[in-house]
Short mmCIF file of C-alpha atoms in Angstrom, two decimals:
data_model
loop_
_atom_site.label_atom_id
_atom_site.label_comp_id
_atom_site.label_asym_id
_atom_site.label_seq_id
_atom_site.Cartn_x
_atom_site.Cartn_y
_atom_site.Cartn_z
CA UNK A 1 80.90 68.60 116.93
CA UNK A 2 81.02 70.33 113.54
CA UNK A 3 84.20 72.13 112.55
CA UNK A 4 83.25 75.83 112.05
CA UNK A 5 86.17 76.25 109.63
CA UNK A 6 84.43 73.97 107.12
CA UNK A 7 81.06 73.72 105.42
CA UNK A 8 78.18 76.16 105.91
CA UNK A 9 79.53 77.59 109.19
CA UNK A 10 82.63 78.91 107.45
CA UNK A 11 80.61 80.19 104.49
CA UNK A 12 78.16 82.09 106.73
CA UNK A 13 81.01 83.69 108.69
CA UNK A 14 82.71 84.71 105.45
CA UNK A 15 79.50 86.21 104.04
CA UNK A 16 78.94 88.16 107.26
CA UNK A 17 82.46 89.58 107.06
CA UNK A 18 81.94 90.59 103.42
CA UNK A 19 78.69 92.42 104.27
CA UNK A 20 80.36 94.17 107.21
CA UNK A 21 83.22 95.41 105.04
CA UNK A 22 80.92 96.58 102.25
CA UNK A 23 78.87 98.59 104.73
CA UNK A 24 81.96 100.23 106.20
CA UNK A 25 83.08 101.31 102.72
CA UNK A 26 86.27 100.86 100.74
CA UNK A 27 89.41 102.95 101.31
CA UNK A 28 89.31 106.30 99.51
CA UNK A 29 91.91 108.93 98.61
CA UNK A 30 92.16 112.41 97.15
CA UNK A 31 92.81 113.08 93.47
CA UNK A 32 96.27 112.24 92.19
CA UNK A 33 98.47 114.95 90.69
CA UNK A 34 97.76 115.33 86.94
CA UNK A 35 100.71 114.38 84.76
CA UNK A 36 101.04 117.94 83.46
CA UNK A 37 101.50 119.28 87.01
CA UNK A 38 103.92 116.69 88.39
CA UNK A 39 106.96 118.91 88.08
CA UNK A 40 105.31 121.73 90.08
CA UNK A 41 103.61 119.69 92.82
CA UNK A 42 105.05 120.33 96.30
CA UNK A 43 104.06 119.14 99.79
CA UNK A 44 101.77 121.83 101.18
CA UNK A 45 103.94 124.37 103.02
CA UNK A 46 107.26 122.64 102.18
CA UNK A 47 108.64 123.87 98.86
CA UNK A 48 111.88 122.33 97.62
CA UNK A 49 112.25 119.54 100.21
CA UNK A 50 112.36 116.64 97.72
CA UNK A 51 113.68 115.59 94.35
CA UNK A 52 112.12 113.36 91.73
CA UNK A 53 114.97 111.21 90.50
CA UNK A 54 114.11 111.83 86.84
CA UNK A 55 113.26 115.52 87.01
CA UNK A 56 114.93 117.53 89.77
CA UNK A 57 118.65 117.05 89.17
CA UNK A 58 119.32 120.81 88.92
CA UNK A 59 117.61 121.46 92.27
CA UNK A 60 119.46 118.56 93.90
CA UNK A 61 122.78 119.84 92.52
CA UNK A 62 122.07 123.31 93.89
CA UNK A 63 121.11 122.02 97.35
CA UNK A 64 124.14 119.75 97.63
CA UNK A 65 126.42 122.64 96.62
CA UNK A 66 124.76 124.99 99.11
CA UNK A 67 125.21 122.38 101.84
CA UNK A 68 128.97 122.29 101.16
CA UNK A 69 129.06 126.09 101.28
CA UNK A 70 127.25 126.08 104.64
CA UNK A 71 129.73 123.52 105.91
CA UNK A 72 132.71 125.65 104.90
CA UNK A 73 131.14 128.76 106.44
CA UNK A 74 130.49 126.86 109.68
CA UNK A 75 134.04 125.49 109.84
CA UNK A 76 135.53 128.93 109.12
CA UNK A 77 133.41 130.53 111.82
CA UNK A 78 134.66 127.93 114.32
CA UNK A 79 138.35 128.27 113.63
CA UNK A 80 138.72 125.96 110.65
CA UNK A 81 140.36 126.76 107.34
CA UNK A 82 138.87 127.09 103.88
CA UNK A 83 139.79 123.53 102.91
CA UNK A 84 136.99 121.02 103.43
CA UNK A 85 137.85 117.85 105.40
CA UNK A 86 137.39 114.38 103.97
CA UNK A 87 133.69 113.51 103.71
CA UNK A 88 132.24 110.12 104.67
CA UNK A 89 128.80 109.02 103.49
CA UNK A 90 126.56 106.14 104.58
CA UNK A 91 123.90 104.40 102.47
CA UNK A 92 121.46 102.07 104.26
CA UNK A 93 119.37 99.59 102.30
CA UNK A 94 115.96 98.05 102.82
CA UNK A 95 115.54 94.56 104.24
CA UNK A 96 112.73 94.49 106.81
CA UNK A 97 113.77 92.83 110.05
CA UNK A 98 117.24 92.30 108.60
CA UNK A 99 117.87 95.93 109.43
CA UNK A 100 119.07 94.41 112.71
CA UNK A 101 122.36 93.78 110.88
CA UNK A 102 122.93 97.50 110.19
CA UNK A 103 121.86 98.44 113.73
CA UNK A 104 124.35 96.00 115.22
CA UNK A 105 127.11 96.99 112.82
CA UNK A 106 126.71 100.66 113.76
CA UNK A 107 126.97 99.87 117.46
CA UNK A 108 130.06 97.73 116.93
CA UNK A 109 131.56 100.39 114.69
CA UNK A 110 131.11 102.93 117.47
CA UNK A 111 132.77 100.55 119.95
CA UNK A 112 135.80 100.25 117.65
CA UNK A 113 136.28 104.04 117.83
CA UNK A 114 136.64 104.19 114.02
CA UNK A 115 133.11 105.23 113.04
CA UNK A 116 133.19 108.55 111.16
CA UNK A 117 130.80 111.45 111.55
CA UNK A 118 128.93 111.15 108.27
CA UNK A 119 128.61 114.15 106.02
CA UNK A 120 125.52 112.52 104.53
CA UNK A 121 123.27 109.52 105.20
CA UNK A 122 120.71 107.96 102.85
CA UNK A 123 118.12 105.34 103.76
CA UNK A 124 115.42 103.21 102.17
CA UNK A 125 112.69 101.23 103.98
CA UNK A 126 114.17 99.74 107.17
CA UNK A 127 117.29 101.74 106.30
CA UNK A 128 115.16 104.91 106.40
CA UNK A 129 114.10 104.07 109.97
CA UNK A 130 117.75 103.61 110.98
CA UNK A 131 119.03 106.65 109.07
CA UNK A 132 118.09 109.48 111.51
CA UNK A 133 119.85 107.74 114.41
CA UNK A 134 122.88 106.84 112.28
CA UNK A 135 122.99 110.49 111.15
CA UNK A 136 122.92 111.87 114.69
CA UNK A 137 125.72 109.58 115.86
CA UNK A 138 126.66 106.93 118.38
CA UNK A 139 124.77 108.60 121.24
CA UNK A 140 121.65 107.17 119.59
CA UNK A 141 122.91 103.58 119.15
CA UNK A 142 120.91 102.45 122.20
CA UNK A 143 117.68 103.38 120.42
CA UNK A 144 118.53 101.16 117.46
CA UNK A 145 119.49 98.33 119.82
CA UNK A 146 116.15 98.63 121.65
CA UNK A 147 114.18 98.57 118.41
CA UNK A 148 116.02 95.80 116.57
CA UNK A 149 116.48 93.47 119.54
CA UNK A 150 113.37 94.19 121.58
CA UNK A 151 110.41 94.28 119.19
CA UNK A 152 108.33 91.52 117.66
CA UNK A 153 105.88 91.33 114.78
CA UNK A 154 103.05 92.68 116.97
CA UNK A 155 105.12 95.85 117.50
CA UNK A 156 105.27 96.43 113.73
CA UNK A 157 101.91 95.40 112.26
CA UNK A 158 98.47 93.92 112.96
CA UNK A 159 97.16 91.32 110.45
CA UNK A 160 93.83 92.16 108.85
CA UNK A 161 92.76 88.79 107.46
CA UNK A 162 92.47 87.39 103.96
CA UNK A 163 89.57 89.63 102.87
CA UNK A 164 91.86 92.63 103.21
CA UNK A 165 93.26 91.68 99.80
CA UNK A 166 89.91 92.73 98.30
CA UNK A 167 88.49 95.35 100.66
CA UNK A 168 91.51 97.14 102.16
CA UNK A 169 94.72 98.82 100.98
CA UNK A 170 97.02 96.27 102.64
CA UNK A 171 97.05 92.89 104.34
CA UNK A 172 98.12 94.44 107.65
CA UNK A 173 97.75 97.64 109.65
CA UNK A 174 101.09 99.33 110.39
CA UNK A 175 99.71 101.45 113.25
CA UNK A 176 102.18 99.84 115.71
CA UNK A 177 105.09 100.89 113.46
CA UNK A 178 103.66 104.41 113.31
CA UNK A 179 103.57 104.46 117.12
CA UNK A 180 107.19 103.28 117.22
CA UNK A 181 108.23 106.08 114.88
CA UNK A 182 106.34 108.71 116.90
CA UNK A 183 107.97 107.49 120.12
CA UNK A 184 111.51 107.69 118.77
CA UNK A 185 111.24 110.62 116.35
CA UNK A 186 110.19 113.51 118.55
CA UNK A 187 110.76 117.26 118.60
CA UNK A 188 114.18 116.84 120.24
CA UNK A 189 115.38 114.58 117.41
CA UNK A 190 113.96 116.94 114.79
CA UNK A 191 115.72 119.95 116.34
CA UNK A 192 119.01 118.03 116.50
CA UNK A 193 118.76 117.20 112.79
CA UNK A 194 117.89 120.82 111.99
CA UNK A 195 121.06 121.93 113.77
CA UNK A 196 123.13 119.61 111.55
CA UNK A 197 121.52 121.16 108.46
CA UNK A 198 123.12 124.44 109.46
CA UNK A 199 126.51 122.67 109.47
CA UNK A 200 126.04 121.47 105.89
CA UNK A 201 125.17 117.85 106.63
CA UNK A 202 122.53 115.95 104.63
CA UNK A 203 119.98 113.26 105.51
CA UNK A 204 118.07 111.80 102.55
CA UNK A 205 115.26 109.19 102.55
CA UNK A 206 113.81 107.45 99.49
CA UNK A 207 110.13 106.68 98.81
CA UNK A 208 108.25 105.59 95.69
CA UNK A 209 105.43 107.70 94.22
CA UNK A 210 103.08 104.97 92.97
CA UNK A 211 100.99 107.32 90.85
CA UNK A 212 104.06 108.46 88.91
CA UNK A 213 105.94 105.13 89.29
CA UNK A 214 108.99 107.16 90.23
CA UNK A 215 111.52 107.30 93.03
CA UNK A 216 111.50 110.39 95.27
CA UNK A 217 114.42 111.56 97.42
CA UNK A 218 113.37 113.57 100.49
CA UNK A 219 115.76 116.09 102.04
CA UNK A 220 114.99 115.33 105.68
CA UNK A 221 117.48 117.89 107.00
CA UNK A 222 115.69 120.57 104.99
CA UNK A 223 112.32 119.48 106.38
CA UNK A 224 113.68 119.64 109.93
CA UNK A 225 115.33 123.03 109.34
CA UNK A 226 112.12 124.53 107.92
CA UNK A 227 110.79 124.99 111.49
CA UNK A 228 107.33 124.57 109.97
CA UNK A 229 104.60 123.64 112.49
CA UNK A 230 103.93 120.45 110.53
CA UNK A 231 107.61 119.55 109.97
CA UNK A 232 107.58 116.75 112.53
CA UNK A 233 104.40 115.32 111.01
CA UNK A 234 105.85 115.30 107.49
CA UNK A 235 109.19 113.90 108.71
CA UNK A 236 107.44 110.96 110.35
CA UNK A 237 105.14 110.42 107.36
CA UNK A 238 108.10 110.12 104.98
CA UNK A 239 109.81 107.55 107.22
CA UNK A 240 106.62 105.48 107.46
CA UNK A 241 106.08 105.77 103.70
CA UNK A 242 109.60 104.59 102.96
CA UNK A 243 108.94 101.46 105.04
CA UNK A 244 105.43 100.82 103.66
CA UNK A 245 105.94 97.44 101.97
CA UNK A 246 103.36 97.40 99.13
CA UNK A 247 100.56 94.96 99.79
CA UNK A 248 101.63 94.30 103.37
CA UNK A 249 101.46 97.83 104.83
CA UNK A 250 99.11 100.67 103.82
CA UNK A 251 100.56 103.36 101.55
CA UNK A 252 101.12 106.87 102.90
CA UNK A 253 98.97 109.60 101.37
CA UNK A 254 100.85 112.90 101.26
CA UNK A 255 99.00 116.16 100.60
CA UNK A 256 100.55 118.32 97.89
CA UNK A 257 99.70 121.51 96.02
CA UNK A 258 100.10 122.45 92.37
CA UNK A 259 98.91 125.74 90.82
CA UNK A 260 96.78 126.43 93.88
CA UNK A 261 94.98 123.07 93.76
CA UNK A 262 95.20 120.34 96.43
CA UNK A 263 96.05 116.75 95.50
CA UNK A 264 97.22 113.57 97.19
CA UNK A 265 100.22 111.45 96.25
CA UNK A 266 100.42 107.77 97.18
CA UNK A 267 103.87 106.86 98.49
CA UNK A 268 105.16 103.40 99.38
CA UNK A 269 108.41 101.63 100.21
CA UNK A 270 111.40 103.30 98.59
CA UNK A 271 112.59 99.80 97.70
CA UNK A 272 109.98 99.68 94.95
CA UNK A 273 112.25 102.14 93.09
CA UNK A 274 115.70 101.29 94.52
CA UNK A 275 116.92 99.12 97.38
CA UNK A 276 119.51 101.74 98.24
CA UNK A 277 120.91 104.94 96.75
CA UNK A 278 123.65 107.54 97.01
CA UNK A 279 122.76 110.10 94.34
CA UNK A 280 121.25 109.88 90.84
CA UNK A 281 123.78 109.22 88.03
CA UNK A 282 123.05 112.55 86.23
CA UNK A 283 124.32 114.42 89.31
CA UNK A 284 127.98 115.25 88.60
CA UNK A 285 129.18 115.63 92.17
CA UNK A 286 132.89 116.08 91.58
CA UNK A 287 132.49 118.42 88.61
CA UNK A 288 129.99 120.63 90.45
CA UNK A 289 132.13 120.74 93.59
CA UNK A 290 135.30 121.56 91.64
CA UNK A 291 133.54 124.42 89.84
CA UNK A 292 132.68 125.93 93.24
CA UNK A 293 136.13 125.36 94.75
CA UNK A 294 134.74 122.64 97.03
CA UNK A 295 137.18 119.82 96.29
CA UNK A 296 137.66 117.08 98.91
CA UNK A 297 138.21 113.37 99.36
CA UNK A 298 135.06 111.28 99.62
CA UNK A 299 134.39 107.83 101.12
CA UNK A 300 131.16 105.87 100.70
CA UNK A 301 130.05 103.15 103.12
CA UNK A 302 127.14 100.92 102.11
CA UNK A 303 125.27 98.57 104.45
CA UNK A 304 123.12 96.10 102.52
CA UNK A 305 120.68 94.42 104.91
CA UNK A 306 120.66 91.18 102.99
CA UNK A 307 122.85 88.40 101.74
CA UNK A 308 123.97 88.99 98.19
CA UNK A 309 123.91 85.36 97.16
CA UNK A 310 120.53 83.77 96.48
CA UNK A 311 119.28 81.12 98.89
CA UNK A 312 117.79 77.91 97.56
CA UNK A 313 114.40 76.61 98.68
CA UNK A 314 111.72 74.27 97.39
CA UNK A 315 108.72 76.41 96.42
CA UNK A 316 105.23 75.03 96.99
CA UNK A 317 102.96 74.82 93.97
CA UNK A 318 100.60 77.47 95.32
CA UNK A 319 99.75 80.89 93.92
CA UNK A 320 100.98 83.00 96.84
CA UNK A 321 104.09 80.90 97.34
CA UNK A 322 105.07 81.38 93.69
CA UNK A 323 104.25 85.11 93.73
CA UNK A 324 106.15 85.82 96.95
CA UNK A 325 109.18 83.84 95.80
CA UNK A 326 109.23 85.76 92.53
CA UNK A 327 108.97 89.11 94.36
CA UNK A 328 111.82 88.29 96.75
CA UNK A 329 113.92 87.15 93.78
CA UNK A 330 113.24 90.47 92.05
CA UNK A 331 114.19 92.41 95.18
CA UNK A 332 117.45 90.50 95.54
CA UNK A 333 118.35 91.00 91.89
CA UNK A 334 117.44 94.70 92.08
CA UNK A 335 119.63 95.11 95.15
CA UNK A 336 122.62 93.67 93.33
CA UNK A 337 121.96 95.98 90.40
CA UNK A 338 121.81 98.98 92.73
CA UNK A 339 125.22 98.03 94.12
CA UNK A 340 126.75 97.85 90.65
CA UNK A 341 125.24 101.24 89.80
CA UNK A 342 126.66 102.79 92.97
CA UNK A 343 130.05 101.21 92.37
CA UNK A 344 130.10 102.65 88.85
CA UNK A 345 129.27 106.10 90.26
CA UNK A 346 132.03 105.78 92.84
CA UNK A 347 134.52 104.78 90.17
CA UNK A 348 133.47 107.65 87.91
CA UNK A 349 133.68 110.25 90.66
CA UNK A 350 136.77 108.97 92.48
CA UNK A 351 134.90 107.98 95.66
CA UNK A 352 136.31 105.26 97.93
CA UNK A 353 133.78 102.38 97.87
CA UNK A 354 133.10 100.18 100.94
CA UNK A 355 130.40 97.52 101.20
CA UNK A 356 129.01 95.48 104.10
CA UNK A 357 126.25 92.89 103.94
CA UNK A 358 124.99 89.87 105.85
CA UNK A 359 127.58 87.08 105.56
CA UNK A 360 126.59 83.91 103.76
CA UNK A 361 127.42 81.75 106.76
CA UNK A 362 124.80 83.44 108.96
CA UNK A 363 122.05 80.82 109.05
CA UNK A 364 120.03 81.51 112.20
CA UNK A 365 116.48 80.18 112.25
CA UNK A 366 114.07 82.73 110.77
CA UNK A 367 110.59 81.30 111.40
CA UNK A 368 108.68 84.53 110.70
CA UNK A 369 109.18 88.18 109.83
CA UNK A 370 110.30 90.32 112.78
CA UNK A 371 111.10 87.28 114.90
CA UNK A 372 112.82 88.75 117.97
CA UNK A 373 115.27 85.88 118.51
CA UNK A 374 116.42 86.07 114.88
CA UNK A 375 116.91 89.83 115.02
CA UNK A 376 118.93 89.57 118.23
CA UNK A 377 121.31 87.06 116.66
CA UNK A 378 121.67 89.13 113.51
CA UNK A 379 122.26 92.31 115.53
CA UNK A 380 124.97 90.58 117.52
CA UNK A 381 126.64 89.24 114.38
CA UNK A 382 126.85 92.72 112.88
CA UNK A 383 128.04 94.21 116.17
CA UNK A 384 130.78 91.62 116.67
CA UNK A 385 132.09 91.93 113.12
CA UNK A 386 132.30 95.72 113.31
CA UNK A 387 133.79 95.83 116.82
CA UNK A 388 136.79 93.86 115.55
CA UNK A 389 137.26 95.98 112.43
CA UNK A 390 134.71 95.30 109.72
CA UNK A 391 136.15 93.65 106.57
CA UNK A 392 134.66 96.10 104.08
CA UNK A 393 134.41 94.89 100.50
CA UNK A 394 136.01 97.23 98.00
CA UNK A 395 133.74 96.19 95.13
CA UNK A 396 130.47 94.28 94.65
CA UNK A 397 130.82 90.48 94.90
CA UNK A 398 131.61 88.74 91.62
CA UNK A 399 132.76 92.01 90.08
CA UNK A 400 135.18 91.32 87.22
CA UNK A 401 138.41 92.83 88.50
CA UNK A 402 140.92 94.21 86.07
CA UNK A 403 143.79 93.08 88.27
CA UNK A 404 143.89 89.35 87.56
CA UNK A 405 146.22 88.75 90.49
CA UNK A 406 143.59 89.91 93.00
CA UNK A 407 141.30 87.06 94.10
CA UNK A 408 137.55 87.51 93.52
CA UNK A 409 135.13 88.03 96.38
CA UNK A 410 133.76 84.77 97.73
CA UNK A 411 130.99 85.93 100.04
CA UNK A 412 129.95 89.30 101.35
CA UNK A 413 131.11 89.76 104.90
CA UNK A 414 133.94 87.22 104.65
CA UNK A 415 136.01 88.68 101.84
CA UNK A 416 138.61 90.80 103.62
CA UNK A 417 140.94 91.87 100.83
CA UNK A 418 141.29 95.58 100.27
#
C-alpha cells in the first residue's frame, strides 16, 4: 500500500491545504500608529496606564511617587505613622514552562512564613501570568500550583501545522492559554488588585510593541482601579500579549487612539525587549522619593525562571535546529544582561539585591515544552528550596567582587553566601 506521506499523495494533500488557506484569506490587522503619534497613542478609554521605556519616564516617576503618597495616606488613616515601612519588590522573569520554578518557590516561601507582602511586583511572559497571584499573596498559591503542575501542552496551545509559517501569524493557536487566563483572572481578582492600588501597591507587566520595537510597561493596578467596563478585557489582553512567544503564539492586537484616530498596536512577549525588569535606568527612584520625603529601605527579589549557565548540546545541521538554538542562546545571554543591569540599578540606588534561579544540578527529563511531569518536578524543587530558607544570591553569578576574600558564585541556587 502506498505511503500517503510520500509522492503524489502528499503533494496533492499539500496543494489542497494551500488552496484552502488562500480562500480563507490571510490574517489582517488595523493600521499601526504613525511614528509621529507614538507618544500620544493611548489604549482607547485607558489614558496613562502604560509607559514606553524610552519615552514616558516622567509619567512613570509621577505615578510611582503618587503610589507612595497613597500608601502613606492609607497607613496614616489606619493608625500608622508618617514613616514608610521597608518595601519589598519582586521581579519575575520569562521562561515558558520553567515558570513552575517560581510558582513552587512562592509556595515554599509562604510555608516558611518569611515571604513579604510585596510593595510592587513586575512580570514578563510566564512571569506576567504568575505576577497577579504573587501580588495578591499566599492565599492564591493554590492557583499557581494547579496551573504549573496540572496542565500540559494541549492546555496552552494547539499546533497549526507547517503551512502556518506562511499563511498564519503563528505556528500555534494560544486559545487554550486565553481560556486559562479567563478562568483564573476574573472580576473578583480584578477588584482585589484595584483595592491594593488604593493602598499604594504596584503591579507592572512588560510587553513588546513590535511596530515600534520598544518595550512597554503596563500599570496593571491602574487598569484594575479604573473601574472601566473593559478593564478586565484589557487586563487579560496584556497578560496574554506578554506571554505571546513570537512565531509560536499569535500576537495581541491592542486598539489605541491618537488625535481622535483609531489604530492597532501589535504586542508580543515582553521577553523580546527584556527577560525581566524592575524599573528603567533613567528613573531615579531614591532621588525622587527623597525629594518628596518618602525615604525608606528597599529590598529587591528576583526569580529567574532559567539556569544562568549555558547547557551544551549537539545541534543538528538543519535550518530550524540552528535557528532555534541561536534564539535560545540569545535569550539566555539577554537574561544575564538584564540581571547585570538590575544589579547595577540596585547598587546605584542602595537597594538590597536577592536572586533566585533554577539550580544547575536540576536535570529532570524535559522531552517537550509544557511537559507536566517536568513541571511538577521543577515546582517541587523550587518549593523545597524555599521552604527550608532559600539561599538567595547577593549578586549575579560570575560577578567580579571587589572583596577578594569572598568566594565567587559557583552556580545559581547553590551559592549560599550572603
